[in-house]
Structures are given as C-alpha cells and as structure tokens.
Amino acid sequence: RLGDGEHPDWIVCNVSCDHPQAPSDKYCRAKVEIVFYCQTIVTGDPLFRENIQCKIFYSSQIDPGGWVPVSAVKAAATREYPKFIKNIGTFRSGVCQGSEDK
C-alpha cells in the first residue's frame, strides 16, 4: 500500500527464492520476478463511477531455466496474457459486486 489517502496506490512484488525443502533436481529451476501496480484516480466529487479511473501496470520476467524452447515460451505468453487480463476484470467485478452503480 502506497500512501495514506482515501484511495492509496497498491504494489505487489513476487520474486523467486531458494527454499531448503525444495528438491534440488532438474524440475525446480525457474526464476520469476513479477510486479503489479494499481493506481486509483478520482477526478471528481461526488464519487461516481464516471469520476473513477484505474491504471494498472504489470510486468513479469520469467526464466524457465533453459529447458523450454524460446518459441514455446513466446507461445505460452501470447496465450496466457489475455487470460490474465480477463481474470483481473473478473476479480474487479467480484470485489465491486454489491456496490451501487450511480
């Protein structure tokens, strides 16, 4: 959570790490870094939906450890990114469910 206002920005960071209980075999070697940043912008008062904007920044760097061909990684990214965008919309709908449309 960034800021103390009524509509603070949010940032989530995920980074791979080594764990002593993880198996040290060839199947556990991918490295991941993910950043998700969400900013809510309120442009008017009273608080109506047309006065609210949301900016989202998502960045990920995934290194599968050399065991997946580049073409397969690109194909998976092309297929999975639209699913991610759809899931963000579904999550937002779930969070806002029951709120009044004004």
JSON list of C-alpha atoms in Angstrom, two decimals:
[
{"chain": "A", "resi": 1, "resn": "ARG", "atom": "CA", "xyz": [0.00, 0.00, 0.00]},
{"chain": "A", "resi": 2, "resn": "LEU", "atom": "CA", "xyz": [1.46, 3.31, -1.07]},
{"chain": "A", "resi": 3, "resn": "GLY", "atom": "CA", "xyz": [0.11, 6.45, 0.52]},
{"chain": "A", "resi": 4, "resn": "ASP", "atom": "CA", "xyz": [-2.29, 7.17, 3.33]},
{"chain": "A", "resi": 5, "resn": "GLY", "atom": "CA", "xyz": [-5.14, 8.77, 1.39]},
{"chain": "A", "resi": 6, "resn": "GLU", "atom": "CA", "xyz": [-8.64, 7.51, 0.87]},
{"chain": "A", "resi": 7, "resn": "HIS", "atom": "CA", "xyz": [-7.60, 5.87, -2.44]},
{"chain": "A", "resi": 8, "resn": "PRO", "atom": "CA", "xyz": [-4.00, 4.68, -1.99]},
{"chain": "A", "resi": 9, "resn": "ASP", "atom": "CA", "xyz": [-1.94, 3.02, -4.71]},
{"chain": "A", "resi": 10, "resn": "TRP", "atom": "CA", "xyz": [-1.08, -0.67, -4.34]},
{"chain": "A", "resi": 11, "resn": "ILE", "atom": "CA", "xyz": [2.02, -2.55, -5.42]},
{"chain": "A", "resi": 12, "resn": "VAL", "atom": "CA", "xyz": [2.68, -6.28, -5.22]},
{"chain": "A", "resi": 13, "resn": "CYS", "atom": "CA", "xyz": [6.10, -7.79, -5.91]},
{"chain": "A", "resi": 14, "resn": "ASN", "atom": "CA", "xyz": [6.86, -11.50, -6.21]},
{"chain": "A", "resi": 15, "resn": "VAL", "atom": "CA", "xyz": [10.40, -12.82, -6.53]},
{"chain": "A", "resi": 16, "resn": "SER", "atom": "CA", "xyz": [11.64, -16.40, -6.71]},
{"chain": "A", "resi": 17, "resn": "CYS", "atom": "CA", "xyz": [13.76, -17.63, -3.86]},
{"chain": "A", "resi": 18, "resn": "ASP", "atom": "CA", "xyz": [15.59, -20.79, -2.91]},
{"chain": "A", "resi": 19, "resn": "HIS", "atom": "CA", "xyz": [13.99, -22.94, -0.22]},
{"chain": "A", "resi": 20, "resn": "PRO", "atom": "CA", "xyz": [15.81, -25.61, 1.79]},
{"chain": "A", "resi": 21, "resn": "GLN", "atom": "CA", "xyz": [12.93, -28.10, 1.37]},
{"chain": "A", "resi": 22, "resn": "ALA", "atom": "CA", "xyz": [12.67, -27.66, -2.41]},
{"chain": "A", "resi": 23, "resn": "PRO", "atom": "CA", "xyz": [14.06, -30.63, -4.32]},
{"chain": "A", "resi": 24, "resn": "SER", "atom": "CA", "xyz": [17.39, -29.90, -5.97]},
{"chain": "A", "resi": 25, "resn": "ASP", "atom": "CA", "xyz": [16.60, -31.70, -9.19]},
{"chain": "A", "resi": 26, "resn": "LYS", "atom": "CA", "xyz": [16.14, -30.58, -12.77]},
{"chain": "A", "resi": 27, "resn": "TYR", "atom": "CA", "xyz": [12.43, -29.76, -12.29]},
{"chain": "A", "resi": 28, "resn": "CYS", "atom": "CA", "xyz": [12.90, -26.91, -9.82]},
{"chain": "A", "resi": 29, "resn": "ARG", "atom": "CA", "xyz": [14.97, -24.22, -11.52]},
{"chain": "A", "resi": 30, "resn": "ALA", "atom": "CA", "xyz": [12.71, -21.48, -12.93]},
{"chain": "A", "resi": 31, "resn": "LYS", "atom": "CA", "xyz": [13.21, -17.90, -11.70]},
{"chain": "A", "resi": 32, "resn": "VAL", "atom": "CA", "xyz": [10.36, -15.38, -11.61]},
{"chain": "A", "resi": 33, "resn": "GLU", "atom": "CA", "xyz": [10.08, -11.66, -10.90]},
{"chain": "A", "resi": 34, "resn": "ILE", "atom": "CA", "xyz": [6.62, -10.07, -11.01]},
{"chain": "A", "resi": 35, "resn": "VAL", "atom": "CA", "xyz": [5.45, -6.52, -10.26]},
{"chain": "A", "resi": 36, "resn": "PHE", "atom": "CA", "xyz": [1.79, -5.47, -10.16]},
{"chain": "A", "resi": 37, "resn": "TYR", "atom": "CA", "xyz": [0.98, -1.79, -9.56]},
{"chain": "A", "resi": 38, "resn": "CYS", "atom": "CA", "xyz": [-2.54, -0.38, -9.29]},
{"chain": "A", "resi": 39, "resn": "GLN", "atom": "CA", "xyz": [-3.40, 3.32, -9.06]},
{"chain": "A", "resi": 40, "resn": "THR", "atom": "CA", "xyz": [-6.92, 4.62, -8.47]},
{"chain": "A", "resi": 41, "resn": "ILE", "atom": "CA", "xyz": [-7.57, 8.12, -9.78]},
{"chain": "A", "resi": 42, "resn": "VAL", "atom": "CA", "xyz": [-10.63, 10.02, -8.58]},
{"chain": "A", "resi": 43, "resn": "THR", "atom": "CA", "xyz": [-11.34, 13.08, -10.73]},
{"chain": "A", "resi": 44, "resn": "GLY", "atom": "CA", "xyz": [-14.49, 14.48, -9.18]},
{"chain": "A", "resi": 45, "resn": "ASP", "atom": "CA", "xyz": [-16.78, 14.79, -6.23]},
{"chain": "A", "resi": 46, "resn": "PRO", "atom": "CA", "xyz": [-19.25, 13.29, -5.51]},
{"chain": "A", "resi": 47, "resn": "LEU", "atom": "CA", "xyz": [-17.84, 9.82, -6.03]},
{"chain": "A", "resi": 48, "resn": "PHE", "atom": "CA", "xyz": [-19.50, 8.46, -9.21]},
{"chain": "A", "resi": 49, "resn": "ARG", "atom": "CA", "xyz": [-18.14, 5.72, -11.46]},
{"chain": "A", "resi": 50, "resn": "GLU", "atom": "CA", "xyz": [-17.51, 8.17, -14.30]},
{"chain": "A", "resi": 51, "resn": "ASN", "atom": "CA", "xyz": [-15.15, 10.05, -11.94]},
{"chain": "A", "resi": 52, "resn": "ILE", "atom": "CA", "xyz": [-13.00, 6.99, -11.21]},
{"chain": "A", "resi": 53, "resn": "GLN", "atom": "CA", "xyz": [-10.14, 5.62, -13.28]},
{"chain": "A", "resi": 54, "resn": "CYS", "atom": "CA", "xyz": [-7.76, 2.79, -12.56]},
{"chain": "A", "resi": 55, "resn": "LYS", "atom": "CA", "xyz": [-4.29, 2.45, -14.03]},
{"chain": "A", "resi": 56, "resn": "ILE", "atom": "CA", "xyz": [-2.66, -0.97, -13.87]},
{"chain": "A", "resi": 57, "resn": "PHE", "atom": "CA", "xyz": [0.97, -1.80, -14.57]},
{"chain": "A", "resi": 58, "resn": "TYR", "atom": "CA", "xyz": [2.02, -5.45, -14.74]},
{"chain": "A", "resi": 59, "resn": "SER", "atom": "CA", "xyz": [5.50, -6.67, -15.50]},
{"chain": "A", "resi": 60, "resn": "SER", "atom": "CA", "xyz": [6.89, -10.16, -15.29]},
{"chain": "A", "resi": 61, "resn": "GLN", "atom": "CA", "xyz": [10.22, -11.71, -16.07]},
{"chain": "A", "resi": 62, "resn": "ILE", "atom": "CA", "xyz": [10.20, -15.49, -16.16]},
{"chain": "A", "resi": 63, "resn": "ASP", "atom": "CA", "xyz": [13.25, -17.61, -16.83]},
{"chain": "A", "resi": 64, "resn": "PRO", "atom": "CA", "xyz": [12.25, -21.27, -17.13]},
{"chain": "A", "resi": 65, "resn": "GLY", "atom": "CA", "xyz": [15.88, -22.30, -16.64]},
{"chain": "A", "resi": 66, "resn": "GLY", "atom": "CA", "xyz": [16.75, -23.14, -20.22]},
{"chain": "A", "resi": 67, "resn": "TRP", "atom": "CA", "xyz": [14.67, -26.27, -20.55]},
{"chain": "A", "resi": 68, "resn": "VAL", "atom": "CA", "xyz": [11.84, -24.73, -22.64]},
{"chain": "A", "resi": 69, "resn": "PRO", "atom": "CA", "xyz": [12.44, -23.57, -26.23]},
{"chain": "A", "resi": 70, "resn": "VAL", "atom": "CA", "xyz": [12.04, -19.81, -26.79]},
{"chain": "A", "resi": 71, "resn": "SER", "atom": "CA", "xyz": [9.22, -20.42, -29.28]},
{"chain": "A", "resi": 72, "resn": "ALA", "atom": "CA", "xyz": [7.23, -22.33, -26.63]},
{"chain": "A", "resi": 73, "resn": "VAL", "atom": "CA", "xyz": [7.77, -19.57, -24.04]},
{"chain": "A", "resi": 74, "resn": "LYS", "atom": "CA", "xyz": [6.53, -16.95, -26.53]},
{"chain": "A", "resi": 75, "resn": "ALA", "atom": "CA", "xyz": [3.51, -19.08, -27.46]},
{"chain": "A", "resi": 76, "resn": "ALA", "atom": "CA", "xyz": [2.59, -19.58, -23.80]},
{"chain": "A", "resi": 77, "resn": "ALA", "atom": "CA", "xyz": [2.96, -15.85, -23.07]},
{"chain": "A", "resi": 78, "resn": "THR", "atom": "CA", "xyz": [0.75, -14.98, -26.05]},
{"chain": "A", "resi": 79, "resn": "ARG", "atom": "CA", "xyz": [-1.92, -17.39, -24.82]},
{"chain": "A", "resi": 80, "resn": "GLU", "atom": "CA", "xyz": [-1.72, -16.65, -21.07]},
{"chain": "A", "resi": 81, "resn": "TYR", "atom": "CA", "xyz": [-1.59, -12.83, -21.09]},
{"chain": "A", "resi": 82, "resn": "PRO", "atom": "CA", "xyz": [-5.19, -12.42, -22.37]},
{"chain": "A", "resi": 83, "resn": "LYS", "atom": "CA", "xyz": [-6.32, -14.87, -19.65]},
{"chain": "A", "resi": 84, "resn": "PHE", "atom": "CA", "xyz": [-4.56, -12.71, -17.05]},
{"chain": "A", "resi": 85, "resn": "ILE", "atom": "CA", "xyz": [-6.34, -9.58, -18.30]},
{"chain": "A", "resi": 86, "resn": "LYS", "atom": "CA", "xyz": [-9.71, -11.40, -18.21]},
{"chain": "A", "resi": 87, "resn": "ASN", "atom": "CA", "xyz": [-9.03, -12.63, -14.66]},
{"chain": "A", "resi": 88, "resn": "ILE", "atom": "CA", "xyz": [-8.23, -9.08, -13.49]},
{"chain": "A", "resi": 89, "resn": "GLY", "atom": "CA", "xyz": [-11.62, -7.97, -14.82]},
{"chain": "A", "resi": 90, "resn": "THR", "atom": "CA", "xyz": [-13.37, -10.90, -13.12]},
{"chain": "A", "resi": 91, "resn": "PHE", "atom": "CA", "xyz": [-11.56, -10.14, -9.84]},
{"chain": "A", "resi": 92, "resn": "ARG", "atom": "CA", "xyz": [-12.59, -6.48, -10.08]},
{"chain": "A", "resi": 93, "resn": "SER", "atom": "CA", "xyz": [-16.20, -7.49, -10.71]},
{"chain": "A", "resi": 94, "resn": "GLY", "atom": "CA", "xyz": [-16.13, -9.76, -7.66]},
{"chain": "A", "resi": 95, "resn": "VAL", "atom": "CA", "xyz": [-14.69, -7.03, -5.46]},
{"chain": "A", "resi": 96, "resn": "CYS", "atom": "CA", "xyz": [-17.25, -4.48, -6.68]},
{"chain": "A", "resi": 97, "resn": "GLN", "atom": "CA", "xyz": [-20.20, -6.87, -6.57]},
{"chain": "A", "resi": 98, "resn": "GLY", "atom": "CA", "xyz": [-22.97, -5.40, -4.48]},
{"chain": "A", "resi": 99, "resn": "SER", "atom": "CA", "xyz": [-21.74, -1.84, -4.87]},
{"chain": "A", "resi": 100, "resn": "GLU", "atom": "CA", "xyz": [-24.24, 0.63, -6.21]},
{"chain": "A", "resi": 101, "resn": "ASP", "atom": "CA", "xyz": [-23.99, 1.91, -9.77]},
{"chain": "A", "resi": 102, "resn": "LYS", "atom": "CA", "xyz": [-24.66, 5.64, -9.68]}
]
